[in-house]
Amino acid sequence: MDNVPFKGITREDNEMLIGTISEAEVKEAVRNCDCYKSPGPDGFNFGFIKFCWDVIKRDVLSAVQSFAEGGNWPKGTNAFFITLVPKTVNPQLLNDFRPISMVGCMYKIVSKILSSRLKMVLDKVIDLRQSAFLEGRGLLDSVLVANETLEEVKRKKKEYVVFKVDYEKAYDYVSWEFIYYMLGRLGFCGKWTEWIKNCLESSSISVLVNESPTTEFKPKKGLRQGDPLTPFLFLIVAEGLAGVVR
């Protein structure tokens, strides 16, 4: 794909992305999290963080700054549980369940800050025909365009080909190396790529079986359903396909 042209973000965009994380950003990330979501392996939810903010905010800020400066996570901070949510009333097969990641609060605070910054620049590099997950673009726009196009070619009796694809287990099959490659092609600086790399590669998983966690293991690919960064990283991956199609 080295010969496929892509748009790139500017130096000013990169400076914004890797700029100092302020207390206001951390507080906003905490404020925007639901108090009553299921807790991750640390056992705390955001109701606790908000209620005790005045007591623990210095420790929270210190942990966020530690990540920003060295990209390091204290042991267990980026651990998460996977639980299965049934898609149907009476699930019988594994495909009848959706795996959801229960991520710890500290990781989610950092992830929300990074995703808030990332979505401010993605509009500059993601193809205009990509309408999902970006502010100001409506998912139904694509449906309307497809309907109008089909209506026109039928009315004018033109020859046409309709190509409909669906990502199978879209988040699960994502290659981390391809994410890093696309970040480079879209102009993201080394420090930002290193932050994303640390978010992905420092994680560890336990699967909840009958409400009890299995032994921890390390993932080697894929994006977590339930991680605030996931939709935006998937857009970057999908832009690779958009580039090939163009």
PDB file of C-alpha atoms in Angstrom, residues 98-222:
ATOM      1  CA  ARG A  98     -21.412 -10.310  21.870  1.00  0.00           C
ATOM      2  CA  PRO A  99     -18.129 -10.014  23.805  1.00  0.00           C
ATOM      3  CA  ILE A 100     -17.903  -6.761  25.782  1.00  0.00           C
ATOM      4  CA  SER A 101     -14.725  -5.546  27.498  1.00  0.00           C
ATOM      5  CA  MET A 102     -15.030  -4.307  31.078  1.00  0.00           C
ATOM      6  CA  VAL A 103     -12.148  -1.827  31.266  1.00  0.00           C
ATOM      7  CA  GLY A 104     -10.726  -0.307  34.455  1.00  0.00           C
ATOM      8  CA  CYS A 105     -11.414   3.345  35.310  1.00  0.00           C
ATOM      9  CA  MET A 106      -7.830   4.602  35.064  1.00  0.00           C
ATOM     10  CA  TYR A 107      -7.360   3.224  31.571  1.00  0.00           C
ATOM     11  CA  LYS A 108     -10.740   4.559  30.472  1.00  0.00           C
ATOM     12  CA  ILE A 109      -9.859   8.100  31.637  1.00  0.00           C
ATOM     13  CA  VAL A 110      -6.703   8.117  29.485  1.00  0.00           C
ATOM     14  CA  SER A 111      -8.518   6.468  26.583  1.00  0.00           C
ATOM     15  CA  LYS A 112     -11.284   9.080  26.668  1.00  0.00           C
ATOM     16  CA  ILE A 113      -8.745  11.915  26.653  1.00  0.00           C
ATOM     17  CA  LEU A 114      -6.873  10.409  23.693  1.00  0.00           C
ATOM     18  CA  SER A 115     -10.082   9.693  21.765  1.00  0.00           C
ATOM     19  CA  SER A 116     -11.350  13.261  22.348  1.00  0.00           C
ATOM     20  CA  ARG A 117      -8.123  14.619  20.852  1.00  0.00           C
ATOM     21  CA  LEU A 118      -8.074  12.093  18.014  1.00  0.00           C
ATOM     22  CA  LYS A 119     -11.573  12.837  16.769  1.00  0.00           C
ATOM     23  CA  MET A 120     -10.620  16.519  16.393  1.00  0.00           C
ATOM     24  CA  VAL A 121      -8.203  15.662  13.558  1.00  0.00           C
ATOM     25  CA  LEU A 122      -9.707  12.541  11.971  1.00  0.00           C
ATOM     26  CA  ASP A 123     -12.093  14.555   9.826  1.00  0.00           C
ATOM     27  CA  LYS A 124      -9.045  15.856   7.907  1.00  0.00           C
ATOM     28  CA  VAL A 125      -7.770  12.426   6.879  1.00  0.00           C
ATOM     29  CA  ILE A 126     -10.795  10.104   6.730  1.00  0.00           C
ATOM     30  CA  ASP A 127     -12.508   9.861   3.336  1.00  0.00           C
ATOM     31  CA  LEU A 128     -15.671  11.961   3.037  1.00  0.00           C
ATOM     32  CA  ARG A 129     -17.576   8.830   2.024  1.00  0.00           C
ATOM     33  CA  GLN A 130     -16.901   7.298   5.450  1.00  0.00           C
ATOM     34  CA  SER A 131     -19.884   8.390   7.529  1.00  0.00           C
ATOM     35  CA  ALA A 132     -19.619   6.369  10.759  1.00  0.00           C
ATOM     36  CA  PHE A 133     -18.200   7.495  14.132  1.00  0.00           C
ATOM     37  CA  LEU A 134     -17.322  11.058  13.055  1.00  0.00           C
ATOM     38  CA  GLU A 135     -19.030  14.161  14.414  1.00  0.00           C
ATOM     39  CA  GLY A 136     -20.896  16.055  11.704  1.00  0.00           C
ATOM     40  CA  ARG A 137     -21.366  12.975   9.524  1.00  0.00           C
ATOM     41  CA  GLY A 138     -24.547  10.927   9.618  1.00  0.00           C
ATOM     42  CA  LEU A 139     -24.536   7.158   9.223  1.00  0.00           C
ATOM     43  CA  LEU A 140     -27.838   7.326   7.323  1.00  0.00           C
ATOM     44  CA  ASP A 141     -26.244   9.577   4.672  1.00  0.00           C
ATOM     45  CA  SER A 142     -24.604   6.505   3.152  1.00  0.00           C
ATOM     46  CA  VAL A 143     -27.932   4.679   3.045  1.00  0.00           C
ATOM     47  CA  LEU A 144     -29.601   7.629   1.293  1.00  0.00           C
ATOM     48  CA  VAL A 145     -26.778   7.943  -1.248  1.00  0.00           C
ATOM     49  CA  ALA A 146     -26.957   4.208  -2.015  1.00  0.00           C
ATOM     50  CA  ASN A 147     -30.742   4.346  -2.478  1.00  0.00           C
ATOM     51  CA  GLU A 148     -30.583   7.423  -4.704  1.00  0.00           C
ATOM     52  CA  THR A 149     -27.810   5.908  -6.823  1.00  0.00           C
ATOM     53  CA  LEU A 150     -29.688   2.647  -7.343  1.00  0.00           C
ATOM     54  CA  GLU A 151     -32.869   4.527  -8.187  1.00  0.00           C
ATOM     55  CA  GLU A 152     -31.057   6.626 -10.804  1.00  0.00           C
ATOM     56  CA  VAL A 153     -29.301   3.745 -12.577  1.00  0.00           C
ATOM     57  CA  LYS A 154     -32.533   1.751 -12.670  1.00  0.00           C
ATOM     58  CA  ARG A 155     -34.503   4.681 -14.048  1.00  0.00           C
ATOM     59  CA  LYS A 156     -31.911   5.403 -16.749  1.00  0.00           C
ATOM     60  CA  LYS A 157     -31.383   1.664 -17.380  1.00  0.00           C
ATOM     61  CA  LYS A 158     -27.620   1.937 -16.930  1.00  0.00           C
ATOM     62  CA  GLU A 159     -25.381  -1.040 -16.347  1.00  0.00           C
ATOM     63  CA  TYR A 160     -24.074  -1.129 -12.790  1.00  0.00           C
ATOM     64  CA  VAL A 161     -22.447  -3.303 -10.148  1.00  0.00           C
ATOM     65  CA  VAL A 162     -23.414  -3.212  -6.470  1.00  0.00           C
ATOM     66  CA  PHE A 163     -20.698  -4.462  -4.134  1.00  0.00           C
ATOM     67  CA  LYS A 164     -21.846  -5.023  -0.544  1.00  0.00           C
ATOM     68  CA  VAL A 165     -19.361  -6.197   2.068  1.00  0.00           C
ATOM     69  CA  ASP A 166     -19.568  -6.818   5.790  1.00  0.00           C
ATOM     70  CA  TYR A 167     -16.648  -6.935   8.217  1.00  0.00           C
ATOM     71  CA  GLU A 168     -16.656 -10.288   9.991  1.00  0.00           C
ATOM     72  CA  LYS A 169     -15.716  -9.775  13.662  1.00  0.00           C
ATOM     73  CA  ALA A 170     -14.402  -6.388  12.574  1.00  0.00           C
ATOM     74  CA  TYR A 171     -12.685  -5.358  15.810  1.00  0.00           C
ATOM     75  CA  ASP A 172     -11.329  -8.836  16.612  1.00  0.00           C
ATOM     76  CA  TYR A 173      -9.241  -9.293  13.463  1.00  0.00           C
ATOM     77  CA  VAL A 174      -7.495  -5.912  13.391  1.00  0.00           C
ATOM     78  CA  SER A 175      -3.697  -6.150  13.113  1.00  0.00           C
ATOM     79  CA  TRP A 176      -1.862  -3.800  15.500  1.00  0.00           C
ATOM     80  CA  GLU A 177       1.034  -3.503  13.066  1.00  0.00           C
ATOM     81  CA  PHE A 178      -1.377  -2.240  10.420  1.00  0.00           C
ATOM     82  CA  ILE A 179      -2.711   0.397  12.841  1.00  0.00           C
ATOM     83  CA  TYR A 180       0.848   1.667  13.408  1.00  0.00           C
ATOM     84  CA  TYR A 181       1.500   1.623   9.650  1.00  0.00           C
ATOM     85  CA  MET A 182      -1.666   3.653   8.907  1.00  0.00           C
ATOM     86  CA  LEU A 183      -0.899   6.148  11.682  1.00  0.00           C
ATOM     87  CA  GLY A 184       2.436   6.793   9.983  1.00  0.00           C
ATOM     88  CA  ARG A 185       0.831   7.104   6.534  1.00  0.00           C
ATOM     89  CA  LEU A 186      -1.697   9.633   7.887  1.00  0.00           C
ATOM     90  CA  GLY A 187       1.043  11.813   9.358  1.00  0.00           C
ATOM     91  CA  PHE A 188       0.745  11.018  13.075  1.00  0.00           C
ATOM     92  CA  CYS A 189       3.996  11.617  14.945  1.00  0.00           C
ATOM     93  CA  GLY A 190       6.081   8.966  16.704  1.00  0.00           C
ATOM     94  CA  LYS A 191       5.072   9.949  20.241  1.00  0.00           C
ATOM     95  CA  TRP A 192       1.361   9.659  19.461  1.00  0.00           C
ATOM     96  CA  THR A 193       1.905   6.254  17.817  1.00  0.00           C
ATOM     97  CA  GLU A 194       3.868   5.185  20.901  1.00  0.00           C
ATOM     98  CA  TRP A 195       0.950   6.208  23.149  1.00  0.00           C
ATOM     99  CA  ILE A 196      -1.469   4.139  21.058  1.00  0.00           C
ATOM    100  CA  LYS A 197       0.990   1.249  21.026  1.00  0.00           C
ATOM    101  CA  ASN A 198       1.234   1.291  24.819  1.00  0.00           C
ATOM    102  CA  CYS A 199      -2.563   1.373  25.149  1.00  0.00           C
ATOM    103  CA  LEU A 200      -2.861  -1.744  22.981  1.00  0.00           C
ATOM    104  CA  GLU A 201       0.174  -3.807  23.928  1.00  0.00           C
ATOM    105  CA  SER A 202       0.142  -3.318  27.704  1.00  0.00           C
ATOM    106  CA  SER A 203      -3.332  -4.836  28.064  1.00  0.00           C
ATOM    107  CA  SER A 204      -4.131  -8.184  29.652  1.00  0.00           C
ATOM    108  CA  ILE A 205      -7.395 -10.130  29.588  1.00  0.00           C
ATOM    109  CA  SER A 206      -9.395 -12.389  31.836  1.00  0.00           C
ATOM    110  CA  VAL A 207     -12.643 -13.946  30.580  1.00  0.00           C
ATOM    111  CA  LEU A 208     -15.554 -14.079  32.998  1.00  0.00           C
ATOM    112  CA  VAL A 209     -16.951 -17.634  33.112  1.00  0.00           C
ATOM    113  CA  ASN A 210     -19.947 -18.002  35.429  1.00  0.00           C
ATOM    114  CA  GLU A 211     -18.912 -14.628  36.902  1.00  0.00           C
ATOM    115  CA  SER A 212     -15.400 -15.885  37.798  1.00  0.00           C
ATOM    116  CA  PRO A 213     -12.292 -14.669  35.895  1.00  0.00           C
ATOM    117  CA  THR A 214     -10.010 -17.096  34.069  1.00  0.00           C
ATOM    118  CA  THR A 215      -6.212 -16.864  34.180  1.00  0.00           C
ATOM    119  CA  GLU A 216      -4.892 -13.667  32.574  1.00  0.00           C
ATOM    120  CA  PHE A 217      -3.457 -13.756  29.059  1.00  0.00           C
ATOM    121  CA  LYS A 218      -2.027 -11.164  26.645  1.00  0.00           C
ATOM    122  CA  PRO A 219      -3.796 -10.263  23.391  1.00  0.00           C
ATOM    123  CA  LYS A 220      -1.739 -10.038  20.177  1.00  0.00           C
ATOM    124  CA  LYS A 221      -4.265  -8.285  17.921  1.00  0.00           C
ATOM    125  CA  GLY A 222      -7.773  -6.854  17.866  1.00  0.00           C
TER     126      GLY A 222
END
